[in-house]
Amino acid sequence: MASRMVGYFETCVAPCRTLPGEQLRGDVTKLTRGCLTLVAEMFDQRTVPDGEKLGAVRESATRWAREGVPLSTILRAYHEGVRIAFGLVTAHAKADDVDEVLIATDLMLELLEAITAAVSDAYTDEQHLVAKEHQTAAQTLASALLSGRGSSALARQTGIPIAESYQVVALSIPEHADECDPRVDANVAARRKLRRLQSELAAVFVSRALALLSTKGGTLLIPLGADETIVSAATLDLLAEAAEVPLTATAVAGDTDHIPESADQAHELLNLVQVGDKPPGLYQMSDLAVEYQLTRGGPATLRIATFLDPLEDHPELFDTMRAYLGNDMNRQLTARQLYVHPNTVDYRLRRIAQLTSIDLATSDGISHAAIALLARDLDRAVTRRLGPIPAP
């Protein structure tokens, strides 16, 4: 009977046709015979087998998960087997066997439920173990590459090939609304956010991305190649949607040997995005070239940062300058934003010109003001983080 059922699986159950012949004649036949024995004992004793008797079912599910057999294939075979067995049991039933058929039906449904649960639990447990092992290997390789220690020996050890070049991504992950909800455990909400993001990373990059992430952010290494997916504005949107928070990222591409330098540059760019209060999204060096250059130090940068020193005792003039530049030099919008009369805006702009020689009524004055304000903000941000920048 087991051989007949396996033959049916091979010819009539489409997913089973993809299994190798030796597996069908060996493992599947042996398990089918064991399951038929369980069914016979169940009908004799009118009791569904307990978890201990389903050990072989769980072991087989674990092995097939390791071998990459789809879970749907396994469950389809079990369901077809139960259907065939039920057909054999009821084939010769008569009208006065209704009560027995109802009992048999109930037993078969309970058995199918128990087998489905045992197979699914064992399969997913093994999948989680494999995923955890891959994640650990990926983190080990990512740490080595970021410290400049990538090698072919490490690739063989982790089972993950090393690409010739990578897109190095610095990622900032803000708090989810649940993390700020006093009714929700903030740590649990943060871990859920991170798991959602990691799951989408694996899906978008087909588990090729190397990631070192915390609930606040981290670094991604995306292998570059002709057919490889990279972090773009579109893929970042997918990751943000999965994490349920807006993400900010900066990307730098380079050879594998220069990953440490690329990572330093990517995170420096990310700091500039945050200092500049820029909106979430993906930024490249071309988007931050001015800010990046202003943080290099030098006499010109230090001089630019002092252009606005005469305004230190006039915070309202700083506020007006920021609002005026932020509103594309629209004095009406600036006045509404500051809750003042447009004439007050005009007066303050003239006062700025008197104190700094920066005339915001001219294109030169506007560009000087924007760069000076940016240099001042960056200088103060860098000073807060690293201390004063020494003069060359």
mmCIF file of C-alpha atoms in Angstrom:
data_model
loop_
_atom_site.group_PDB
_atom_site.id
_atom_site.type_symbol
_atom_site.label_atom_id
_atom_site.label_comp_id
_atom_site.label_asym_id
_atom_site.label_seq_id
_atom_site.Cartn_x
_atom_site.Cartn_y
_atom_site.Cartn_z
ATOM 1 C CA MET A 1 0.000 0.000 0.000
ATOM 2 C CA ALA A 2 2.873 2.372 0.798
ATOM 3 C CA SER A 3 4.439 1.702 -2.613
ATOM 4 C CA ARG A 4 1.128 2.363 -4.361
ATOM 5 C CA MET A 5 0.664 5.636 -2.516
ATOM 6 C CA VAL A 6 4.216 6.801 -3.281
ATOM 7 C CA GLY A 7 3.633 5.930 -6.934
ATOM 8 C CA TYR A 8 0.545 8.106 -6.848
ATOM 9 C CA PHE A 9 2.540 10.969 -5.297
ATOM 10 C CA GLU A 10 5.139 10.665 -8.040
ATOM 11 C CA THR A 11 2.681 10.725 -10.929
ATOM 12 C CA CYS A 12 -0.278 12.762 -9.676
ATOM 13 C CA VAL A 13 0.944 15.220 -7.032
ATOM 14 C CA ALA A 14 2.702 17.892 -9.102
ATOM 15 C CA PRO A 15 5.125 19.184 -6.419
ATOM 16 C CA CYS A 16 6.310 15.646 -5.668
ATOM 17 C CA ARG A 17 7.500 15.204 -9.252
ATOM 18 C CA THR A 18 10.404 17.489 -8.438
ATOM 19 C CA LEU A 19 11.729 15.128 -5.746
ATOM 20 C CA PRO A 20 14.622 12.827 -6.702
ATOM 21 C CA GLY A 21 13.663 9.192 -7.297
ATOM 22 C CA GLU A 22 15.887 7.833 -4.524
ATOM 23 C CA GLN A 23 14.174 10.106 -2.017
ATOM 24 C CA LEU A 24 10.736 8.900 -3.090
ATOM 25 C CA ARG A 25 11.762 5.237 -2.965
ATOM 26 C CA GLY A 26 13.660 5.656 0.303
ATOM 27 C CA ASP A 27 12.644 8.299 2.832
ATOM 28 C CA VAL A 28 9.147 8.956 1.484
ATOM 29 C CA THR A 29 8.242 5.275 1.175
ATOM 30 C CA LYS A 30 9.535 4.519 4.663
ATOM 31 C CA LEU A 31 7.643 7.431 6.159
ATOM 32 C CA THR A 32 4.467 6.531 4.256
ATOM 33 C CA ARG A 33 4.641 3.007 5.627
ATOM 34 C CA GLY A 34 5.087 4.393 9.138
ATOM 35 C CA CYS A 35 2.137 6.733 8.745
ATOM 36 C CA LEU A 36 -0.101 3.927 7.500
ATOM 37 C CA THR A 37 0.819 1.991 10.614
ATOM 38 C CA LEU A 38 -0.163 4.999 12.736
ATOM 39 C CA VAL A 39 -3.501 5.207 10.915
ATOM 40 C CA ALA A 40 -4.209 1.511 11.495
ATOM 41 C CA GLU A 41 -3.381 1.828 15.188
ATOM 42 C CA MET A 42 -5.532 4.950 15.425
ATOM 43 C CA PHE A 43 -8.567 3.152 14.040
ATOM 44 C CA ASP A 44 -7.952 0.117 16.240
ATOM 45 C CA GLN A 45 -7.574 2.229 19.386
ATOM 46 C CA ARG A 46 -9.828 5.092 18.270
ATOM 47 C CA THR A 47 -7.231 7.557 19.561
ATOM 48 C CA VAL A 48 -5.119 10.023 17.614
ATOM 49 C CA PRO A 49 -1.348 9.360 18.004
ATOM 50 C CA ASP A 50 0.339 11.619 20.561
ATOM 51 C CA GLY A 51 3.331 13.851 19.893
ATOM 52 C CA GLU A 52 5.852 11.125 20.740
ATOM 53 C CA LYS A 53 4.547 8.858 17.980
ATOM 54 C CA LEU A 54 4.877 11.685 15.462
ATOM 55 C CA GLY A 55 8.631 11.899 16.045
ATOM 56 C CA ALA A 56 9.446 10.413 12.642
ATOM 57 C CA VAL A 57 7.171 12.983 10.995
ATOM 58 C CA ARG A 58 9.001 15.848 12.698
ATOM 59 C CA GLU A 59 12.441 14.384 11.919
ATOM 60 C CA SER A 60 11.560 14.047 8.248
ATOM 61 C CA ALA A 61 10.232 17.621 8.109
ATOM 62 C CA THR A 62 13.477 18.873 9.678
ATOM 63 C CA ARG A 63 15.585 16.934 7.168
ATOM 64 C CA TRP A 64 13.558 18.109 4.186
ATOM 65 C CA ALA A 65 13.740 21.724 5.384
ATOM 66 C CA ARG A 66 17.530 21.346 5.491
ATOM 67 C CA GLU A 67 17.474 19.928 1.954
ATOM 68 C CA GLY A 68 15.308 22.758 0.654
ATOM 69 C CA VAL A 69 12.131 20.748 -0.073
ATOM 70 C CA PRO A 70 9.248 23.288 -0.055
ATOM 71 C CA LEU A 71 6.889 23.065 2.912
ATOM 72 C CA SER A 72 3.926 23.157 0.529
ATOM 73 C CA THR A 73 5.210 19.981 -1.162
ATOM 74 C CA ILE A 74 5.444 18.155 2.155
ATOM 75 C CA LEU A 75 1.991 19.215 3.364
ATOM 76 C CA ARG A 76 0.399 18.466 -0.010
ATOM 77 C CA ALA A 77 1.769 14.921 0.115
ATOM 78 C CA TYR A 78 0.437 14.380 3.654
ATOM 79 C CA HIS A 79 -2.977 15.744 2.759
ATOM 80 C CA GLU A 80 -3.158 13.563 -0.331
ATOM 81 C CA GLY A 81 -2.067 10.567 1.739
ATOM 82 C CA VAL A 82 -4.787 11.164 4.306
ATOM 83 C CA ARG A 83 -7.368 11.566 1.555
ATOM 84 C CA ILE A 84 -6.305 8.276 -0.034
ATOM 85 C CA ALA A 85 -6.320 6.488 3.318
ATOM 86 C CA PHE A 86 -9.764 7.830 4.130
ATOM 87 C CA GLY A 87 -11.014 6.683 0.748
ATOM 88 C CA LEU A 88 -9.721 3.159 1.431
ATOM 89 C CA VAL A 89 -11.395 3.106 4.865
ATOM 90 C CA THR A 90 -14.785 4.247 3.561
ATOM 91 C CA ALA A 91 -14.775 2.514 0.168
ATOM 92 C CA HIS A 92 -16.946 -0.383 1.306
ATOM 93 C CA ALA A 93 -19.105 1.482 3.820
ATOM 94 C CA LYS A 94 -22.811 0.670 3.841
ATOM 95 C CA ALA A 95 -25.804 2.706 4.910
ATOM 96 C CA ASP A 96 -25.707 1.254 8.413
ATOM 97 C CA ASP A 97 -22.016 2.236 8.770
ATOM 98 C CA VAL A 98 -22.749 5.965 9.034
ATOM 99 C CA ASP A 99 -21.835 6.177 12.712
ATOM 100 C CA GLU A 100 -18.515 4.410 12.096
ATOM 101 C CA VAL A 101 -17.771 6.647 9.095
ATOM 102 C CA LEU A 102 -18.407 9.753 11.224
ATOM 103 C CA ILE A 103 -15.997 8.453 13.852
ATOM 104 C CA ALA A 104 -13.432 7.687 11.163
ATOM 105 C CA THR A 105 -13.890 11.162 9.673
ATOM 106 C CA ASP A 106 -13.342 12.832 13.018
ATOM 107 C CA LEU A 107 -10.235 10.734 13.692
ATOM 108 C CA MET A 108 -8.745 11.445 10.264
ATOM 109 C CA LEU A 109 -9.305 15.197 10.638
ATOM 110 C CA GLU A 110 -7.657 15.182 14.059
ATOM 111 C CA LEU A 111 -4.755 13.177 12.655
ATOM 112 C CA LEU A 112 -4.367 15.615 9.754
ATOM 113 C CA GLU A 113 -4.362 18.532 12.188
ATOM 114 C CA ALA A 114 -1.705 16.870 14.372
ATOM 115 C CA ILE A 115 0.515 15.998 11.386
ATOM 116 C CA THR A 116 0.184 19.480 9.861
ATOM 117 C CA ALA A 117 1.129 21.121 13.161
ATOM 118 C CA ALA A 118 4.082 18.740 13.734
ATOM 119 C CA VAL A 119 5.431 19.212 10.199
ATOM 120 C CA SER A 120 4.999 23.003 10.213
ATOM 121 C CA ASP A 121 6.616 23.436 13.640
ATOM 122 C CA ALA A 122 9.608 21.238 12.811
ATOM 123 C CA TYR A 123 10.079 22.817 9.382
ATOM 124 C CA THR A 124 9.937 26.415 10.631
ATOM 125 C CA ASP A 125 12.216 25.632 13.583
ATOM 126 C CA GLU A 126 14.843 24.328 11.169
ATOM 127 C CA GLN A 127 14.350 27.311 8.851
ATOM 128 C CA HIS A 128 14.821 29.691 11.774
ATOM 129 C CA LEU A 129 17.994 27.853 12.764
ATOM 130 C CA VAL A 130 19.346 28.069 9.216
ATOM 131 C CA ALA A 131 18.426 31.750 9.007
ATOM 132 C CA LYS A 132 20.116 32.442 12.334
ATOM 133 C CA GLU A 133 23.271 30.619 11.212
ATOM 134 C CA HIS A 134 23.292 32.632 7.968
ATOM 135 C CA GLN A 135 22.757 35.877 9.871
ATOM 136 C CA THR A 136 25.637 35.065 12.219
ATOM 137 C CA ALA A 137 27.895 34.222 9.269
ATOM 138 C CA ALA A 138 26.848 37.422 7.460
ATOM 139 C CA GLN A 139 27.558 39.530 10.547
ATOM 140 C CA THR A 140 30.963 37.868 10.966
ATOM 141 C CA LEU A 141 31.860 38.604 7.350
ATOM 142 C CA ALA A 142 30.503 42.164 7.530
ATOM 143 C CA SER A 143 32.559 42.888 10.665
ATOM 144 C CA ALA A 144 35.679 41.506 8.990
ATOM 145 C CA LEU A 145 35.169 43.539 5.808
ATOM 146 C CA LEU A 146 34.512 46.741 7.747
ATOM 147 C CA SER A 147 37.744 46.246 9.661
ATOM 148 C CA GLY A 148 39.697 45.456 6.480
ATOM 149 C CA ARG A 149 40.104 41.741 7.242
ATOM 150 C CA GLY A 150 38.097 40.145 4.430
ATOM 151 C CA SER A 151 39.717 37.052 2.870
ATOM 152 C CA SER A 152 38.889 34.020 0.754
ATOM 153 C CA ALA A 153 39.449 31.817 3.808
ATOM 154 C CA LEU A 154 36.766 33.735 5.703
ATOM 155 C CA ALA A 155 34.423 33.440 2.713
ATOM 156 C CA ARG A 156 34.861 29.665 2.739
ATOM 157 C CA GLN A 157 34.334 29.577 6.494
ATOM 158 C CA THR A 158 31.086 31.559 6.356
ATOM 159 C CA GLY A 159 29.893 30.102 3.057
ATOM 160 C CA ILE A 160 29.259 33.609 1.699
ATOM 161 C CA PRO A 161 31.212 34.776 -1.380
ATOM 162 C CA ILE A 162 33.019 38.117 -1.234
ATOM 163 C CA ALA A 163 32.238 40.511 -4.087
ATOM 164 C CA GLU A 164 34.855 42.662 -5.797
ATOM 165 C CA SER A 165 33.048 45.855 -4.820
ATOM 166 C CA TYR A 166 30.241 46.933 -2.515
ATOM 167 C CA GLN A 167 27.774 49.713 -1.982
ATOM 168 C CA VAL A 168 28.405 50.768 1.619
ATOM 169 C CA VAL A 169 25.276 52.226 3.217
ATOM 170 C CA ALA A 170 25.045 54.100 6.514
ATOM 171 C CA LEU A 171 21.490 53.787 7.812
ATOM 172 C CA SER A 172 19.598 55.766 10.442
ATOM 173 C CA ILE A 173 16.450 54.198 11.930
ATOM 174 C CA PRO A 174 14.222 56.541 13.960
ATOM 175 C CA GLU A 175 11.945 55.436 16.779
ATOM 176 C CA HIS A 176 8.636 53.829 15.905
ATOM 177 C CA ALA A 177 5.534 55.431 17.378
ATOM 178 C CA ASP A 178 5.073 52.350 19.585
ATOM 179 C CA GLU A 179 8.469 52.992 21.200
ATOM 180 C CA CYS A 180 7.118 56.281 22.542
ATOM 181 C CA ASP A 181 3.824 54.795 23.732
ATOM 182 C CA PRO A 182 3.906 54.342 27.531
ATOM 183 C CA ARG A 183 1.476 51.428 27.193
ATOM 184 C CA VAL A 184 3.955 49.454 25.038
ATOM 185 C CA ASP A 185 7.310 47.988 26.034
ATOM 186 C CA ALA A 186 9.735 50.217 24.091
ATOM 187 C CA ASN A 187 12.384 47.476 23.769
ATOM 188 C CA VAL A 188 9.872 45.003 22.345
ATOM 189 C CA ALA A 189 8.561 47.582 19.872
ATOM 190 C CA ALA A 190 12.118 48.418 18.781
ATOM 191 C CA ARG A 191 13.011 44.750 18.227
ATOM 192 C CA ARG A 192 9.849 44.211 16.184
ATOM 193 C CA LYS A 193 10.766 47.196 14.017
ATOM 194 C CA LEU A 194 14.239 45.778 13.464
ATOM 195 C CA ARG A 195 12.935 42.288 12.642
ATOM 196 C CA ARG A 196 10.535 43.728 10.058
ATOM 197 C CA LEU A 197 13.408 45.627 8.474
ATOM 198 C CA GLN A 198 15.716 42.589 8.465
ATOM 199 C CA SER A 199 13.015 40.444 6.889
ATOM 200 C CA GLU A 200 12.487 42.966 4.084
ATOM 201 C CA LEU A 201 16.249 43.264 3.594
ATOM 202 C CA ALA A 202 16.457 39.522 3.046
ATOM 203 C CA ALA A 203 13.573 39.663 0.561
ATOM 204 C CA VAL A 204 14.730 42.709 -1.413
ATOM 205 C CA PHE A 205 18.374 41.668 -1.664
ATOM 206 C CA VAL A 206 17.753 37.890 -1.767
ATOM 207 C CA SER A 207 19.811 37.458 1.429
ATOM 208 C CA ARG A 208 22.942 38.864 -0.280
ATOM 209 C CA ALA A 209 23.134 42.026 1.821
ATOM 210 C CA LEU A 210 25.545 41.992 4.757
ATOM 211 C CA ALA A 211 24.157 43.976 7.662
ATOM 212 C CA LEU A 212 25.325 45.174 11.048
ATOM 213 C CA LEU A 213 22.229 46.823 12.495
ATOM 214 C CA SER A 214 20.817 47.901 15.819
ATOM 215 C CA THR A 215 17.399 49.389 16.507
ATOM 216 C CA LYS A 216 18.954 52.838 15.859
ATOM 217 C CA GLY A 217 20.737 52.088 12.584
ATOM 218 C CA GLY A 218 23.994 50.653 11.311
ATOM 219 C CA THR A 219 25.832 49.660 8.154
ATOM 220 C CA LEU A 220 24.822 47.668 5.073
ATOM 221 C CA LEU A 221 27.208 46.128 2.561
ATOM 222 C CA ILE A 222 25.482 45.492 -0.762
ATOM 223 C CA PRO A 223 27.485 43.506 -3.354
ATOM 224 C CA LEU A 224 27.762 45.302 -6.677
ATOM 225 C CA GLY A 225 27.320 43.489 -9.978
ATOM 226 C CA ALA A 226 25.458 43.549 -13.257
ATOM 227 C CA ASP A 227 22.350 41.823 -11.891
ATOM 228 C CA GLU A 228 22.567 42.872 -8.249
ATOM 229 C CA THR A 229 19.951 45.011 -6.505
ATOM 230 C CA ILE A 230 21.380 48.064 -4.739
ATOM 231 C CA VAL A 231 19.980 50.557 -2.263
ATOM 232 C CA SER A 232 18.117 53.155 -4.300
ATOM 233 C CA ALA A 233 15.356 55.592 -3.423
ATOM 234 C CA ALA A 234 12.825 52.903 -4.410
ATOM 235 C CA THR A 235 14.377 50.091 -2.373
ATOM 236 C CA LEU A 236 14.802 52.412 0.623
ATOM 237 C CA ASP A 237 11.083 53.176 0.399
ATOM 238 C CA LEU A 238 10.344 49.435 0.517
ATOM 239 C CA LEU A 239 12.525 49.021 3.598
ATOM 240 C CA ALA A 240 10.924 52.036 5.266
ATOM 241 C CA GLU A 241 7.440 50.716 4.550
ATOM 242 C CA ALA A 242 8.343 47.365 6.117
ATOM 243 C CA ALA A 243 9.952 48.963 9.183
ATOM 244 C CA GLU A 244 7.014 51.390 9.430
ATOM 245 C CA VAL A 245 9.380 54.336 9.989
ATOM 246 C CA PRO A 246 11.014 56.838 7.590
ATOM 247 C CA LEU A 247 14.618 55.837 6.914
ATOM 248 C CA THR A 248 17.621 58.016 6.160
ATOM 249 C CA ALA A 249 20.623 56.551 4.356
ATOM 250 C CA THR A 250 23.850 57.622 2.708
ATOM 251 C CA ALA A 251 25.648 55.442 0.165
ATOM 252 C CA VAL A 252 29.250 55.219 -1.010
ATOM 253 C CA ALA A 253 30.425 52.651 -3.582
ATOM 254 C CA GLY A 254 33.943 51.280 -3.689
ATOM 255 C CA ASP A 255 36.258 48.308 -3.998
ATOM 256 C CA THR A 256 36.207 45.650 -1.305
ATOM 257 C CA ASP A 257 39.719 46.596 -0.158
ATOM 258 C CA HIS A 258 38.487 50.123 0.636
ATOM 259 C CA ILE A 259 35.335 49.212 2.578
ATOM 260 C CA PRO A 260 36.595 50.688 5.898
ATOM 261 C CA GLU A 261 37.246 54.064 4.249
ATOM 262 C CA SER A 262 33.918 53.928 2.407
ATOM 263 C CA ALA A 263 32.088 53.161 5.650
ATOM 264 C CA ASP A 264 33.735 56.086 7.444
ATOM 265 C CA GLN A 265 32.747 58.397 4.612
ATOM 266 C CA ALA A 266 29.161 57.087 4.484
ATOM 267 C CA HIS A 267 28.664 57.635 8.221
ATOM 268 C CA GLU A 268 30.231 61.088 8.026
ATOM 269 C CA LEU A 269 27.746 61.957 5.291
ATOM 270 C CA LEU A 270 24.927 60.607 7.445
ATOM 271 C CA ASN A 271 26.038 62.872 10.285
ATOM 272 C CA LEU A 272 25.896 65.824 7.886
ATOM 273 C CA VAL A 273 22.345 64.895 6.882
ATOM 274 C CA GLN A 274 21.307 64.809 10.525
ATOM 275 C CA VAL A 275 23.104 68.040 11.424
ATOM 276 C CA GLY A 276 21.449 69.766 8.485
ATOM 277 C CA ASP A 277 17.969 68.532 9.532
ATOM 278 C CA LYS A 278 17.414 67.163 6.046
ATOM 279 C CA PRO A 279 14.323 65.035 5.372
ATOM 280 C CA PRO A 280 14.496 61.216 5.314
ATOM 281 C CA GLY A 281 15.684 59.591 2.103
ATOM 282 C CA LEU A 282 18.800 58.438 0.294
ATOM 283 C CA TYR A 283 21.759 60.791 -0.093
ATOM 284 C CA GLN A 284 24.942 60.494 -2.162
ATOM 285 C CA MET A 285 28.168 62.488 -1.988
ATOM 286 C CA SER A 286 26.863 64.674 -4.831
ATOM 287 C CA ASP A 287 23.954 65.731 -2.598
ATOM 288 C CA LEU A 288 26.241 66.762 0.256
ATOM 289 C CA ALA A 289 29.380 67.978 -1.513
ATOM 290 C CA VAL A 290 29.247 71.509 -0.063
ATOM 291 C CA GLU A 291 28.564 70.315 3.485
ATOM 292 C CA TYR A 292 31.264 67.677 3.218
ATOM 293 C CA GLN A 293 33.862 70.141 1.983
ATOM 294 C CA LEU A 294 33.008 72.621 4.729
ATOM 295 C CA THR A 295 33.834 69.986 7.359
ATOM 296 C CA ARG A 296 37.341 69.487 5.961
ATOM 297 C CA GLY A 297 38.611 72.475 7.942
ATOM 298 C CA GLY A 298 41.192 74.945 6.643
ATOM 299 C CA PRO A 299 41.482 78.722 6.834
ATOM 300 C CA ALA A 300 38.698 79.417 4.332
ATOM 301 C CA THR A 301 36.185 77.254 6.200
ATOM 302 C CA LEU A 302 37.099 78.767 9.544
ATOM 303 C CA ARG A 303 36.776 82.271 8.070
ATOM 304 C CA ILE A 304 33.367 81.542 6.522
ATOM 305 C CA ALA A 305 32.077 80.221 9.854
ATOM 306 C CA THR A 306 32.849 83.618 11.464
ATOM 307 C CA PHE A 307 30.933 85.731 8.949
ATOM 308 C CA LEU A 308 27.823 85.682 11.122
ATOM 309 C CA ASP A 309 29.534 86.300 14.475
ATOM 310 C CA PRO A 310 28.165 89.878 14.652
ATOM 311 C CA LEU A 311 24.665 88.366 14.924
ATOM 312 C CA GLU A 312 25.422 86.337 18.055
ATOM 313 C CA ASP A 313 23.601 88.804 20.303
ATOM 314 C CA HIS A 314 20.610 89.047 17.943
ATOM 315 C CA PRO A 315 18.836 85.650 17.799
ATOM 316 C CA GLU A 316 15.862 87.220 16.035
ATOM 317 C CA LEU A 317 18.136 88.090 13.114
ATOM 318 C CA PHE A 318 19.320 84.475 12.874
ATOM 319 C CA ASP A 319 15.695 83.298 12.906
ATOM 320 C CA THR A 320 14.787 85.764 10.176
ATOM 321 C CA MET A 321 17.731 84.749 7.991
ATOM 322 C CA ARG A 322 16.877 81.040 8.314
ATOM 323 C CA ALA A 323 13.203 81.594 7.587
ATOM 324 C CA TYR A 324 13.904 83.941 4.662
ATOM 325 C CA LEU A 325 16.302 81.468 3.008
ATOM 326 C CA GLY A 326 14.016 78.525 3.804
ATOM 327 C CA ASN A 327 11.059 80.252 2.149
ATOM 328 C CA ASP A 328 12.996 80.998 -1.053
ATOM 329 C CA MET A 329 13.326 84.697 -0.196
ATOM 330 C CA ASN A 330 9.562 85.206 0.085
ATOM 331 C CA ARG A 331 9.111 87.973 2.650
ATOM 332 C CA GLN A 332 5.344 87.413 3.002
ATOM 333 C CA LEU A 333 5.775 83.737 3.905
ATOM 334 C CA THR A 334 8.668 84.635 6.201
ATOM 335 C CA ALA A 335 6.545 87.200 8.024
ATOM 336 C CA ARG A 336 3.692 84.724 8.508
ATOM 337 C CA GLN A 337 6.098 82.062 9.755
ATOM 338 C CA LEU A 338 7.663 84.454 12.273
ATOM 339 C CA TYR A 339 4.328 86.076 13.217
ATOM 340 C CA VAL A 340 5.625 89.554 12.360
ATOM 341 C CA HIS A 341 4.736 92.273 9.841
ATOM 342 C CA PRO A 342 6.512 92.124 6.415
ATOM 343 C CA ASN A 343 8.007 95.527 7.215
ATOM 344 C CA THR A 344 9.675 93.958 10.258
ATOM 345 C CA VAL A 345 11.245 91.362 7.972
ATOM 346 C CA ASP A 346 12.576 94.124 5.727
ATOM 347 C CA TYR A 347 14.013 95.970 8.726
ATOM 348 C CA ARG A 348 15.761 92.847 10.010
ATOM 349 C CA LEU A 349 17.240 92.079 6.577
ATOM 350 C CA ARG A 350 18.672 95.589 6.440
ATOM 351 C CA ARG A 351 20.035 95.158 9.958
ATOM 352 C CA ILE A 352 21.749 91.899 8.923
ATOM 353 C CA ALA A 353 23.394 93.736 6.033
ATOM 354 C CA GLN A 354 24.601 96.504 8.360
ATOM 355 C CA LEU A 355 26.152 94.084 10.862
ATOM 356 C CA THR A 356 27.661 91.509 8.473
ATOM 357 C CA SER A 357 27.912 93.199 5.048
ATOM 358 C CA ILE A 358 25.766 90.331 3.703
ATOM 359 C CA ASP A 359 22.997 91.848 1.595
ATOM 360 C CA LEU A 360 20.149 89.366 1.257
ATOM 361 C CA ALA A 361 18.657 91.481 -1.531
ATOM 362 C CA THR A 362 21.396 90.289 -3.926
ATOM 363 C CA SER A 363 22.261 86.892 -5.338
ATOM 364 C CA ASP A 364 25.801 87.111 -3.944
ATOM 365 C CA GLY A 365 24.471 87.971 -0.516
ATOM 366 C CA ILE A 366 22.019 85.076 -0.588
ATOM 367 C CA SER A 367 24.707 82.548 -1.529
ATOM 368 C CA HIS A 368 27.129 83.933 1.069
ATOM 369 C CA ALA A 369 24.456 83.818 3.754
ATOM 370 C CA ALA A 370 23.470 80.240 2.946
ATOM 371 C CA ILE A 371 27.069 78.991 2.976
ATOM 372 C CA ALA A 372 27.973 80.973 6.103
ATOM 373 C CA LEU A 373 24.924 79.680 7.958
ATOM 374 C CA LEU A 374 25.708 76.125 6.912
ATOM 375 C CA ALA A 375 29.376 76.482 7.894
ATOM 376 C CA ARG A 376 28.365 77.892 11.277
ATOM 377 C CA ASP A 377 25.912 75.047 11.973
ATOM 378 C CA LEU A 378 28.423 72.388 10.907
ATOM 379 C CA ASP A 379 31.201 73.983 12.938
ATOM 380 C CA ARG A 380 29.063 73.933 16.068
ATOM 381 C CA ALA A 381 27.835 70.385 15.421
ATOM 382 C CA VAL A 382 31.354 69.056 14.875
ATOM 383 C CA THR A 383 32.591 70.945 17.932
ATOM 384 C CA ARG A 384 29.865 69.361 20.073
ATOM 385 C CA ARG A 385 30.814 65.880 18.860
ATOM 386 C CA LEU A 386 34.585 66.030 18.414
ATOM 387 C CA GLY A 387 35.842 69.251 19.970
ATOM 388 C CA PRO A 388 37.194 72.286 18.085
ATOM 389 C CA ILE A 389 38.714 71.692 14.638
ATOM 390 C CA PRO A 390 42.421 72.646 14.839
ATOM 391 C CA ALA A 391 43.705 75.255 12.429
ATOM 392 C CA PRO A 392 46.095 73.864 9.769
#
